[in-house]
């Protein structure tokens, strides 16, 4: 009973993931220890949502080599009793993982393997990172104790809050948060810049009684939550504490490292300094800030500049109680000018404009200004776009109000980002797009957010003339741009809520009679570089078209096609509200469809991509060739310029194929897999897929069907290593007239003839959820 229940829960391996892929690490969970499955963890540094602004330029932004994370899991258990009933209970386990930066892996610290108990049904997890820790807690109540005066922007402690209950076997995503607040004192007197203390009004010189409710340090310890007579139940305890200091009796010393802001021309006299302090979050309006331990000079109590504090941190009502100094935020106190504490605006590159304030623009003029590298002011004479060396920079959020500007005559269709030019979104958003933002990107698009794009368009392939730029290329579609060219760079882009509907129309005037349509939620096709994409909200991508003839329709959650030297890396979810639905409704007697959660077709590089809740539905499609996969429909190296590999990708969801038919002269192909439908010479390594797979509707004996937990068909031998696939369903087509045309396997439906599971795959650390009665490979066929 327990095992059956467990397997039913394995259809979603991963919880909703958020944050920055570059900051992610995967724990080792590739083998069974003592009959128990190790828990797999994904850790996220809080860098992408971190609003702190530090004096120190060397701020830590991701986990480094030999960093150790302490984790506790609490598991619900259900044990079968002799009388046939089940006894419910809980058990807690503690473990630690150390980061191997070279291989981007988290490995269990010696003596520690956190596994799912064999009788567990679900569990929840929390964790701490503390920079001085180098291994396991070896016993209970042996704390790590750190004075806050020793904490730096590279060493401040982090906590990943406890997750909700997660079914047995799920990978666990832990998103860390800063535990301290940060106070920056500016315009200090140079001689005493590092000699600051907190005191209370009743402080007397020589007193040995420090304020008892002020904490100048923190403590992390392993404790036992079970009574002595019971089995130990480990827990991690973090608390802010007061650490006595014999040097400064009666004073709470908060010294930090002084940072020089400005020097005089002779570079000797310091004109201004500032000091940063890590503190326990909370209220500080009852404490005085002093310097000099002998005869303290006391400043006013710490107070607040209410008008500078955003509503989410307490509002601006001056009658309200002052808000806490919050964890993960930076505050500034200008000692010599004002006693007010204000929230420091993050420096350029550190914070996004998340306000709802946006400005209207004349869309055509705004986009032409980007193309031409000049400033743009709206009708209210507000500078929206400034010209900077090498391009333009966005200064405010702007709203396009859903305007479909494809046919603006003065634009000559959509603008391009020209080679050598940079469009810097400067951490602002363009809202309510009505069609693709750009046609081609030859330059750089960076630090930009797109929010609430609703795009309805038609896809027609035109025969190119001698001047490509004079042709309205409408066979590529993406919210950000139609085509990211070979020298194009897209970096640090956020996308929230994209709804795209594309109607594919066949153009009989095409010279060779074949067409290719590239359709993705972000870009249509990519031959350049894309990195650091952050996704949130709902993504709906619908492609429809009747009588599409012999067109290739390539549909991907992020891009239709990743071709040649194209690369996409470090894609993750910004919030836990993400869901993507891809629907292919095209019908054709001769068409090829390649549909995937990341890309429809890829001959380039895809790495470090994390997506969850991706649902691909092709039930209303009909075609001659169907390649359908959770990550990519078709992986195929097409030439010497192709990079050709997929690495470190994680995806969960489902894929459901449509109807595949055969022509009078040409047999049909229908390949469906949890990772990719079809793979021809593209290595796939270090990937995880939790995808329910339902193969194509079987209507003809002249169609070859391949359905697999990872791949529908492996055409040529490729490198496959460190792969894990789980799925609630792995369903081959039903109703095939001849059973020998229908192949289904736990790993792949079809692999090349002459290979074997044991020889070519079994020693490559490949783990999958086995479905009873299925072989690892459905069939080994000649190519």
XYZ file of C-alpha atoms in Angstrom:
783
model
C 0.000 0.000 0.000
C 2.700 2.486 0.964
C 4.830 1.749 -2.104
C 1.859 2.074 -4.424
C 0.919 5.424 -2.888
C 4.508 6.607 -3.183
C 4.763 5.931 -6.892
C 1.532 7.756 -7.546
C 3.118 10.817 -5.979
C 6.226 10.712 -8.115
C 4.588 12.304 -11.150
C 5.761 15.774 -10.074
C 9.384 15.530 -9.077
C 10.063 19.174 -8.514
C 8.268 21.854 -6.519
C 7.806 25.328 -7.986
C 11.239 26.868 -8.375
C 12.161 30.551 -8.300
C 15.170 32.838 -8.630
C 18.503 32.817 -10.327
C 19.754 29.725 -12.095
C 23.338 30.850 -11.963
C 23.079 30.750 -8.202
C 21.571 27.284 -8.190
C 23.285 24.099 -7.166
C 22.026 20.538 -7.293
C 22.649 18.070 -4.530
C 23.760 14.571 -5.369
C 20.754 12.226 -5.279
C 21.633 9.743 -7.947
C 21.704 6.492 -6.047
C 19.883 4.693 -3.293
C 21.528 4.595 0.149
C 20.676 1.700 2.442
C 17.460 1.132 0.549
C 16.390 4.778 0.940
C 16.221 7.502 -1.680
C 18.452 10.527 -0.944
C 16.672 13.873 -0.938
C 17.671 16.092 -3.844
C 18.004 19.805 -3.051
C 18.136 22.939 -5.178
C 19.524 25.979 -3.360
C 18.989 29.569 -4.396
C 21.013 32.538 -3.225
C 18.783 35.556 -2.459
C 20.673 37.807 -4.873
C 17.978 38.533 -7.443
C 15.525 39.989 -4.930
C 18.111 41.418 -2.579
C 17.464 45.128 -1.996
C 20.554 45.766 0.082
C 23.150 48.292 -1.038
C 26.526 47.812 0.579
C 29.570 50.003 0.981
C 31.702 47.013 0.193
C 32.166 46.294 -3.506
C 32.905 42.615 -2.919
C 29.378 41.572 -2.036
C 28.800 37.848 -2.098
C 26.122 36.958 -4.640
C 26.175 33.160 -4.797
C 27.378 30.094 -2.977
C 31.092 29.384 -3.249
C 33.386 26.404 -3.039
C 33.231 24.501 0.277
C 30.217 26.458 1.553
C 28.211 24.255 3.913
C 24.435 24.216 4.317
C 22.748 22.645 7.363
C 19.353 21.047 6.689
C 16.609 19.468 8.752
C 13.803 17.401 7.247
C 10.673 16.431 9.154
C 8.901 13.461 7.608
C 5.415 12.095 8.039
C 5.535 8.315 8.326
C 3.006 5.558 7.945
C 4.056 2.144 9.259
C 2.129 -1.072 8.671
C 1.216 -2.787 11.946
C 0.709 -6.501 12.595
C -3.041 -5.992 12.746
C -3.068 -4.588 9.213
C -3.559 -0.962 10.256
C -1.146 1.908 9.679
C 0.478 3.919 12.449
C 1.058 7.558 11.592
C 4.018 9.458 13.008
C 6.839 11.917 12.322
C 10.593 11.669 12.299
C 13.232 14.385 11.899
C 16.641 14.037 10.300
C 19.617 16.388 10.112
C 22.264 16.572 7.402
C 24.762 18.919 5.800
C 25.901 19.496 2.219
C 29.107 21.067 0.933
C 29.375 22.844 -2.396
C 31.809 21.654 -5.051
C 32.130 24.730 -7.281
C 34.194 22.935 -9.920
C 31.427 20.452 -10.695
C 28.540 22.657 -9.536
C 27.345 19.944 -7.158
C 26.323 19.766 -3.525
C 27.785 16.693 -1.876
C 26.913 15.188 1.482
C 29.394 16.056 4.226
C 31.134 12.944 5.500
C 28.834 11.165 7.906
C 25.730 12.842 6.541
C 23.201 11.534 4.027
C 19.726 13.016 4.247
C 17.345 10.399 2.852
C 13.609 9.871 2.693
C 12.690 7.332 5.388
C 11.420 4.167 3.731
C 8.036 4.502 5.440
C 7.627 8.240 4.849
C 4.837 9.689 2.722
C 5.852 13.369 2.705
C 8.263 15.776 4.328
C 9.099 19.428 4.868
C 12.540 21.018 5.043
C 14.389 24.118 6.197
C 18.065 25.091 6.197
C 20.702 27.552 7.382
C 23.908 28.830 5.836
C 26.585 30.139 8.188
C 29.926 31.082 6.616
C 32.245 29.824 9.367
C 30.747 26.340 9.419
C 32.892 23.737 7.655
C 31.102 20.500 8.476
C 28.436 18.705 10.499
C 27.341 19.485 14.009
C 28.797 16.493 15.811
C 26.590 16.762 18.891
C 23.592 18.596 20.248
C 23.869 22.017 21.900
C 27.349 22.857 20.636
C 26.615 26.241 19.078
C 28.388 28.410 16.561
C 28.491 31.888 18.105
C 29.428 34.985 16.075
C 29.659 38.652 17.067
C 27.819 40.843 14.542
C 30.790 43.208 14.433
C 32.633 40.401 12.604
C 29.970 39.911 9.933
C 30.637 41.238 6.431
C 28.661 41.340 3.170
C 30.420 38.091 2.322
C 29.551 36.277 5.554
C 26.094 37.348 6.748
C 23.943 34.343 7.770
C 21.079 33.030 5.637
C 17.982 30.951 6.271
C 15.715 29.008 3.912
C 12.264 28.949 5.578
C 10.481 25.658 6.065
C 8.761 24.329 2.972
C 5.212 23.067 2.895
C 4.626 19.317 3.043
C 6.082 17.703 -0.066
C 5.289 14.182 -1.299
C 7.911 11.461 -1.087
C 10.578 11.693 -3.796
C 10.148 15.347 -4.720
C 13.246 17.441 -5.231
C 13.315 20.241 -2.657
C 13.841 23.874 -3.619
C 15.169 26.055 -0.791
C 15.295 29.794 -1.317
C 17.534 31.546 1.168
C 16.853 34.869 2.860
C 19.142 37.245 4.757
C 18.734 37.111 8.511
C 20.320 40.469 9.333
C 19.448 44.055 8.558
C 22.172 46.473 7.481
C 22.713 49.989 8.839
C 25.018 52.342 6.987
C 26.318 55.449 8.789
C 27.487 58.194 6.469
C 29.275 61.555 6.776
C 31.207 60.452 9.848
C 34.141 62.137 11.517
C 37.207 60.286 10.203
C 38.971 59.875 13.542
C 36.079 58.041 15.148
C 34.539 56.405 12.122
C 34.896 52.893 13.498
C 34.188 53.555 17.200
C 30.401 53.480 17.428
C 28.191 52.037 20.164
C 24.556 51.658 21.064
C 23.536 52.940 24.493
C 20.292 53.624 26.355
C 19.280 56.891 28.034
C 20.107 55.538 31.511
C 23.648 54.545 30.540
C 26.247 55.714 33.038
C 29.956 55.906 32.346
C 31.641 52.894 33.897
C 28.445 50.865 34.067
C 28.838 47.188 33.387
C 25.176 46.635 32.618
C 24.587 46.590 28.899
C 21.024 46.888 27.547
C 19.652 43.405 28.046
C 17.329 43.559 25.059
C 20.059 44.498 22.623
C 21.703 41.619 20.753
C 25.145 42.030 19.265
C 25.656 38.495 17.987
C 23.946 35.348 16.759
C 24.026 31.668 17.658
C 23.322 28.615 15.485
C 23.031 25.233 17.175
C 21.685 21.724 16.747
C 19.134 20.833 19.411
C 17.092 17.766 20.318
C 13.348 18.392 20.385
C 12.491 14.938 21.775
C 12.274 13.986 25.464
C 15.282 12.099 26.779
C 13.388 8.818 26.762
C 12.509 9.017 23.072
C 14.400 8.813 19.800
C 16.218 12.129 19.190
C 14.423 14.599 16.923
C 17.097 17.011 15.657
C 16.299 20.654 14.949
C 18.369 23.699 14.028
C 18.020 26.748 16.267
C 19.058 30.241 15.209
C 18.843 33.145 17.651
C 20.260 36.603 18.122
C 22.096 36.874 21.442
C 24.113 39.299 23.543
C 27.788 38.416 23.643
C 29.687 40.093 26.522
C 32.703 42.153 25.530
C 35.254 42.752 28.268
C 36.815 45.649 26.369
C 33.601 47.649 26.188
C 31.722 46.910 29.389
C 28.289 48.466 29.471
C 28.414 49.428 25.809
C 27.328 47.482 22.794
C 30.074 47.853 20.263
C 28.897 47.761 16.633
C 32.124 48.657 14.852
C 32.301 47.918 11.169
C 34.871 48.555 8.465
C 35.122 52.246 7.568
C 34.926 52.996 3.844
C 36.429 56.112 2.364
C 33.947 57.971 0.191
C 36.157 60.783 -1.028
C 39.743 61.974 -0.740
C 41.171 65.418 -1.290
C 43.314 66.134 -4.310
C 46.506 65.222 -2.482
C 44.878 61.887 -1.596
C 45.795 62.227 2.052
C 42.978 63.964 3.891
C 39.822 61.938 4.249
C 36.820 64.208 3.675
C 34.058 61.744 4.410
C 33.682 58.181 5.556
C 30.900 55.709 6.135
C 30.615 52.535 8.163
C 28.309 49.562 7.700
C 26.900 47.402 10.484
C 24.948 44.172 10.468
C 22.203 44.160 13.103
C 19.338 42.056 14.343
C 16.148 43.143 12.549
C 13.820 45.166 14.747
C 13.105 48.578 16.262
C 16.014 50.793 17.263
C 14.217 54.022 18.125
C 14.838 53.455 21.850
C 18.605 53.238 21.478
C 21.103 56.044 21.232
C 24.081 55.934 18.941
C 27.339 57.004 20.590
C 31.051 56.980 19.962
C 34.041 56.962 22.302
C 33.866 54.545 25.215
C 35.457 56.972 27.666
C 33.239 60.031 27.262
C 30.532 59.039 24.840
C 29.200 61.672 22.497
C 25.564 60.789 22.011
C 23.484 61.413 18.918
C 19.725 61.447 18.799
C 17.768 58.278 18.984
C 17.455 56.502 15.674
C 14.322 57.855 14.053
C 12.756 57.454 10.654
C 12.159 59.564 7.604
C 8.629 58.266 7.051
C 8.198 59.654 3.570
C 11.104 57.562 2.333
C 9.709 54.280 3.602
C 7.577 52.370 1.089
C 4.073 51.192 2.079
C 5.085 47.528 2.203
C 7.430 48.411 5.073
C 4.987 50.320 7.223
C 3.550 53.106 5.111
C 4.052 56.849 5.463
C 1.507 57.628 8.188
C 3.575 59.653 10.659
C 1.227 58.663 13.473
C 2.088 55.011 13.040
C 4.679 53.180 15.063
C 7.994 53.302 13.203
C 8.531 50.199 11.105
C 11.168 47.662 11.945
C 14.530 47.663 10.307
C 13.800 44.655 8.147
C 16.033 41.713 7.332
C 17.586 41.875 3.885
C 17.313 45.677 3.630
C 19.831 48.491 3.909
C 19.185 51.703 5.858
C 21.205 54.912 5.859
C 21.768 57.271 8.777
C 23.346 60.625 7.971
C 24.777 61.425 11.385
C 25.896 65.024 10.889
C 22.938 66.229 8.825
C 19.836 64.398 9.929
C 18.830 61.827 12.516
C 16.471 60.184 10.029
C 16.962 56.662 8.862
C 16.080 56.167 5.202
C 16.034 53.177 2.945
C 18.932 53.439 0.584
C 18.081 53.117 -3.082
C 19.971 50.163 -4.519
C 22.873 51.200 -6.737
C 22.576 50.746 -10.472
C 22.286 47.078 -11.241
C 21.077 46.033 -7.802
C 17.341 46.732 -7.801
C 14.303 46.618 -10.068
C 11.591 49.245 -10.319
C 8.690 47.204 -8.989
C 6.334 50.153 -8.590
C 3.142 50.454 -10.607
C 4.191 53.896 -11.831
C 4.606 53.917 -15.618
C 4.614 56.495 -18.398
C 2.819 56.613 -21.724
C 4.941 56.878 -24.856
C 4.439 57.236 -28.582
C 5.430 53.663 -29.293
C 6.724 54.234 -32.811
C 8.944 57.170 -31.802
C 10.131 55.389 -28.689
C 11.262 52.339 -30.672
C 12.842 54.441 -33.428
C 14.865 56.227 -30.736
C 16.210 52.896 -29.522
C 17.187 51.907 -33.062
C 18.882 55.248 -33.702
C 20.555 55.487 -30.277
C 19.035 58.837 -29.282
C 17.089 60.161 -26.307
C 13.308 60.144 -26.177
C 10.922 62.451 -24.271
C 7.206 61.800 -24.111
C 4.496 64.391 -24.678
C 4.830 65.567 -21.085
C 8.512 66.308 -21.758
C 9.645 63.585 -19.365
C 12.960 62.053 -20.341
C 12.088 58.366 -20.793
C 15.083 57.171 -22.772
C 18.545 58.653 -22.449
C 21.355 58.307 -24.940
C 24.507 56.777 -23.480
C 27.758 55.787 -25.171
C 26.962 52.819 -27.374
C 23.186 52.894 -27.055
C 20.244 53.936 -24.907
C 19.093 53.501 -21.315
C 15.498 53.327 -20.066
C 14.792 55.667 -17.131
C 11.187 54.745 -16.245
C 8.623 51.995 -16.560
C 6.576 52.537 -19.722
C 3.158 51.285 -20.835
C 2.353 50.330 -24.454
C -1.347 49.788 -23.628
C -1.536 46.687 -25.810
C -0.947 48.675 -28.973
C -0.247 46.466 -31.981
C 2.332 48.581 -33.747
C 3.428 46.042 -36.385
C 1.921 48.071 -39.222
C 3.134 51.560 -38.307
C 4.239 52.910 -41.684
C 6.790 55.232 -40.163
C 8.560 52.263 -38.591
C 8.962 50.310 -41.799
C 7.715 47.350 -39.769
C 9.418 46.486 -36.469
C 12.734 48.107 -35.508
C 15.992 46.280 -34.891
C 18.573 46.676 -32.165
C 21.534 47.422 -34.388
C 24.946 45.814 -34.168
C 27.219 47.369 -31.557
C 24.271 49.079 -29.815
C 22.936 48.309 -26.349
C 19.393 48.825 -25.137
C 19.710 48.861 -21.344
C 16.370 48.532 -19.590
C 18.104 49.818 -16.457
C 15.903 47.503 -14.315
C 12.636 48.969 -15.608
C 9.609 47.350 -17.260
C 7.822 47.715 -20.561
C 4.202 46.803 -19.896
C 1.267 45.647 -21.991
C 2.916 44.764 -25.292
C 0.679 44.176 -28.278
C 3.271 42.450 -30.499
C 6.965 41.565 -30.571
C 9.112 44.348 -29.116
C 11.848 44.080 -31.774
C 12.320 42.318 -35.075
C 16.058 41.476 -35.094
C 18.590 41.908 -32.311
C 22.096 42.408 -33.626
C 23.250 44.228 -30.485
C 22.591 43.828 -26.751
C 19.327 43.849 -24.801
C 19.880 43.783 -21.049
C 18.358 44.518 -17.630
C 14.822 44.730 -19.016
C 11.452 43.561 -17.769
C 8.432 42.728 -19.941
C 5.100 42.481 -18.172
C 1.657 41.500 -19.456
C 2.212 40.887 -23.166
C -0.906 39.922 -25.150
C 0.046 39.143 -28.741
C -2.241 37.954 -31.541
C -0.498 37.676 -34.875
C -0.243 35.803 -38.164
C 2.779 33.794 -39.283
C 3.590 33.949 -43.010
C 6.947 33.121 -44.566
C 7.970 35.494 -47.325
C 10.484 34.776 -50.054
C 13.493 36.936 -49.316
C 14.763 39.393 -51.894
C 18.314 40.662 -52.108
C 17.737 43.082 -49.233
C 16.593 41.097 -46.230
C 15.849 44.210 -44.175
C 13.252 45.261 -46.749
C 11.286 42.060 -46.199
C 8.589 41.746 -43.589
C 9.730 38.513 -41.983
C 6.637 37.277 -40.204
C 7.604 33.640 -39.798
C 9.310 34.274 -36.433
C 7.500 35.339 -33.294
C 8.520 36.122 -29.718
C 7.531 38.734 -27.155
C 11.059 40.140 -26.877
C 12.218 39.808 -30.477
C 11.583 37.735 -33.565
C 15.209 36.773 -34.132
C 18.215 37.054 -31.829
C 21.006 37.081 -34.414
C 24.420 35.434 -34.173
C 26.016 38.545 -32.657
C 22.971 39.392 -30.558
C 23.121 39.261 -26.753
C 20.117 39.082 -24.438
C 20.959 39.201 -20.741
C 19.118 39.661 -17.431
C 15.557 39.885 -18.721
C 12.406 39.324 -16.679
C 9.149 38.223 -18.277
C 5.809 38.130 -16.488
C 2.519 37.009 -18.057
C 2.843 36.334 -21.777
C -0.224 35.381 -23.814
C 0.549 34.696 -27.466
C -1.683 33.333 -30.215
C -0.150 32.740 -33.649
C -2.113 31.753 -36.742
C 0.139 29.934 -39.235
C -0.698 30.530 -42.897
C 0.861 28.618 -45.761
C 2.381 30.781 -48.538
C 2.256 28.978 -51.872
C 4.622 31.541 -53.387
C 7.591 30.216 -51.445
C 10.289 29.238 -53.937
C 11.074 25.704 -52.762
C 7.631 24.846 -51.489
C 8.731 24.412 -47.866
C 8.408 26.833 -44.971
C 9.763 27.157 -41.448
C 7.884 28.968 -38.686
C 9.733 29.684 -35.428
C 7.469 30.553 -32.520
C 8.449 31.091 -28.879
C 7.198 33.089 -25.938
C 10.521 34.964 -25.652
C 12.147 34.857 -29.101
C 11.194 33.219 -32.364
C 14.648 31.938 -33.224
C 18.045 32.297 -31.597
C 21.497 32.075 -33.131
C 23.086 34.401 -30.566
C 23.452 34.382 -26.788
C 20.625 34.435 -24.236
C 21.303 34.259 -20.509
C 19.669 35.114 -17.202
C 15.980 34.920 -18.008
C 13.600 35.103 -15.058
C 9.995 34.001 -15.523
C 6.810 34.537 -13.529
C 3.051 34.477 -13.968
C 1.108 32.690 -16.688
C 2.556 31.905 -20.103
C 0.039 30.781 -22.727
C 1.293 29.987 -26.209
C -1.258 28.824 -28.787
C -0.379 28.039 -32.416
C -3.141 27.247 -34.860
C -3.564 26.867 -38.593
C -5.474 24.711 -41.056
C -3.964 23.177 -44.192
C -0.418 24.228 -43.308
C 0.899 21.880 -46.053
C 4.564 20.908 -45.780
C 5.671 23.640 -43.374
C 7.912 23.037 -40.374
C 6.310 24.585 -37.297
C 8.787 24.853 -34.414
C 7.188 25.825 -31.104
C 9.007 26.330 -27.803
C 8.150 27.758 -24.427
C 11.171 30.060 -24.665
C 12.064 29.897 -28.382
C 10.928 28.180 -31.509
C 14.444 27.287 -32.620
C 17.878 27.480 -30.995
C 20.071 27.088 -34.051
C 23.742 26.776 -34.934
C 25.901 28.657 -32.445
C 22.872 29.769 -30.425
C 23.150 29.453 -26.648
C 20.641 29.852 -23.849
C 21.679 29.515 -20.213
C 20.640 30.340 -16.659
C 16.864 30.459 -16.874
C 14.798 30.181 -13.706
C 11.534 31.191 -12.099
C 11.292 34.507 -10.332
C 8.114 33.711 -8.388
C 6.194 30.620 -7.413
C 3.176 31.554 -9.543
C 4.636 30.338 -12.826
C 2.727 28.101 -15.192
C 3.186 27.583 -18.916
C 0.698 26.072 -21.348
C 1.670 25.364 -24.946
C -1.045 24.294 -27.394
C -0.431 23.206 -30.967
C -3.622 23.179 -33.048
C -2.091 23.079 -36.545
C -3.266 20.549 -39.092
C -1.425 19.486 -42.230
C -1.075 16.536 -44.549
C 2.691 16.992 -44.859
C 3.735 19.188 -41.928
C 6.466 18.683 -39.320
C 5.876 19.837 -35.769
C 8.585 20.114 -33.116
C 7.286 21.276 -29.754
C 9.179 21.587 -26.447
C 8.972 23.391 -23.133
C 12.277 25.189 -23.772
C 12.718 24.994 -27.554
C 10.886 23.384 -30.425
C 14.183 22.509 -32.107
C 17.735 22.981 -30.878
C 21.102 22.371 -32.469
C 22.750 24.828 -30.085
C 23.510 24.886 -26.375
C 20.907 24.860 -23.587
C 22.209 24.912 -20.015
C 21.134 25.783 -16.493
C 17.401 26.020 -17.195
C 14.762 25.443 -14.516
C 11.057 25.431 -15.387
C 8.086 23.832 -13.657
C 4.417 23.328 -14.473
C 4.946 23.225 -18.235
C 1.979 21.616 -19.956
C 2.212 20.827 -23.662
C -1.006 19.878 -25.406
C -0.984 18.849 -29.072
C -4.177 16.815 -29.116
C -5.763 19.053 -31.754
C -2.804 18.833 -34.159
C -2.341 16.602 -37.193
C 0.862 16.145 -39.139
C 3.246 13.863 -40.951
C 6.129 14.205 -38.453
C 5.726 14.980 -34.749
C 8.640 15.578 -32.357
C 7.407 16.375 -28.870
C 9.422 16.654 -25.647
C 9.202 18.251 -22.231
C 12.417 20.210 -22.797
C 12.831 20.109 -26.596
C 10.887 18.568 -29.426
C 13.908 17.968 -31.650
C 17.594 17.905 -30.677
C 19.738 17.652 -33.782
C 23.201 18.776 -34.826
C 22.820 20.261 -38.274
C 26.351 21.372 -39.148
C 29.878 22.114 -38.023
C 28.821 25.431 -36.490
C 26.394 23.790 -34.066
C 27.290 23.696 -30.380
C 24.838 20.887 -29.809
C 24.304 19.917 -26.170
C 21.800 20.154 -23.314
C 23.108 20.294 -19.762
C 21.864 20.982 -16.240
C 18.189 21.453 -17.150
C 15.228 20.757 -14.871
C 11.608 20.639 -15.968
C 8.297 19.284 -14.735
C 4.876 19.072 -16.323
C 3.272 16.986 -19.056
C 3.371 16.392 -22.805
C 0.478 15.021 -24.808
C 0.851 14.305 -28.495
C -1.727 14.730 -31.245
C -2.469 12.773 -34.412
C 0.285 11.652 -36.760
C -0.571 10.402 -40.236
C 1.267 9.040 -43.272
C 1.383 10.312 -46.854
C 0.903 7.992 -49.827
C 4.650 8.051 -50.472
C 6.128 9.205 -47.153
C 5.757 7.268 -43.861
C 4.967 9.200 -40.702
C 7.054 9.654 -37.541
C 5.738 10.319 -34.031
C 8.337 10.610 -31.263
C 7.410 11.766 -27.756
C 9.654 11.917 -24.668
C 9.888 13.472 -21.226
C 13.098 15.321 -22.170
C 13.084 15.317 -25.980
C 11.073 13.680 -28.692
C 14.028 13.150 -31.033
C 17.777 13.276 -30.448
C 20.368 13.094 -33.215
C 23.936 13.483 -31.927
C 23.167 15.993 -29.153
C 24.638 15.076 -25.723
C 22.286 15.425 -22.743
C 23.862 15.486 -19.272
C 22.900 16.373 -15.692
C 19.208 16.839 -16.470
C 16.087 16.079 -14.448
C 12.584 15.680 -15.876
C 9.331 14.937 -14.121
C 7.012 14.778 -17.097
C 3.866 12.796 -17.769
C 4.201 11.474 -21.344
C 1.310 10.475 -23.602
C 2.238 9.414 -27.119
C 0.680 10.327 -30.446
C -2.764 9.117 -31.436
C -2.167 6.049 -33.596
C -4.045 6.027 -36.885
C -1.758 4.304 -39.405
C 0.530 1.301 -39.654
C 2.824 3.442 -41.837
C 3.684 5.654 -38.877
C 6.569 4.738 -36.569
C 5.729 5.586 -32.970
C 8.387 6.019 -30.286
C 7.436 6.992 -26.736
C 9.880 7.165 -23.821
C 10.287 8.547 -20.329
C 13.315 10.555 -21.520
C 13.415 10.272 -25.340
C 10.971 9.220 -28.003
C 13.743 8.291 -30.427
C 17.530 8.346 -30.167
C 18.603 8.465 -33.791
C 22.392 8.341 -33.448
C 24.559 7.521 -30.467
C 24.866 10.462 -28.088
C 26.347 11.075 -24.655
C 23.761 10.616 -21.913
C 24.952 10.965 -18.320
C 23.428 11.787 -14.927
C 19.791 11.829 -15.991
C 16.737 11.363 -13.779
C 13.211 11.016 -15.169
C 9.970 10.476 -13.313
C 6.440 10.500 -14.664
C 2.939 9.726 -13.505
C 2.097 8.268 -16.908
C 4.020 6.857 -19.828
C 1.431 5.985 -22.434
C 2.111 4.672 -25.926
C -0.384 5.208 -28.759
C -3.358 2.922 -28.768
C -5.118 1.494 -31.782
C -2.016 1.060 -33.948
C -2.904 -1.517 -36.650
C 0.503 -3.170 -36.382
C 2.048 -3.473 -32.948
C 5.611 -3.632 -34.307
C 5.292 0.047 -35.300
C 4.586 1.066 -31.723
C 7.579 1.235 -29.353
C 7.588 2.367 -25.739
C 10.400 2.280 -23.170
C 11.122 3.633 -19.726
C 14.183 5.496 -21.041
C 13.587 5.671 -24.811
C 11.012 4.355 -27.220
C 13.602 3.699 -29.955
C 17.415 3.573 -29.921
C 19.886 2.809 -32.755
C 20.292 -0.799 -33.787
C 23.519 -2.355 -32.537
C 23.336 -0.644 -29.165
C 22.114 -2.104 -25.895
C 20.975 -0.694 -22.604
C 23.751 -2.384 -20.635
C 26.539 -1.425 -23.048
C 25.628 2.127 -23.937
C 23.375 3.518 -21.211
C 23.214 1.550 -17.963
C 26.606 2.737 -16.655
C 25.817 6.430 -17.308
C 24.052 7.044 -13.982
C 20.560 7.164 -15.473
C 17.649 6.814 -13.049
C 13.991 6.683 -13.989
C 10.659 5.701 -12.554
C 10.044 2.209 -13.893
C 6.606 1.322 -15.209
C 5.737 -2.304 -14.776
C 6.195 -4.472 -17.844
C 8.257 -1.932 -19.809
C 11.838 -2.380 -20.909
C 14.340 0.466 -20.684
C 14.404 0.701 -24.508
C 11.260 -0.112 -26.467
C 13.125 -1.223 -29.602
C 16.543 -1.020 -31.245
C 15.947 -0.049 -34.891
C 18.238 0.742 -37.797
C 18.450 4.329 -38.954
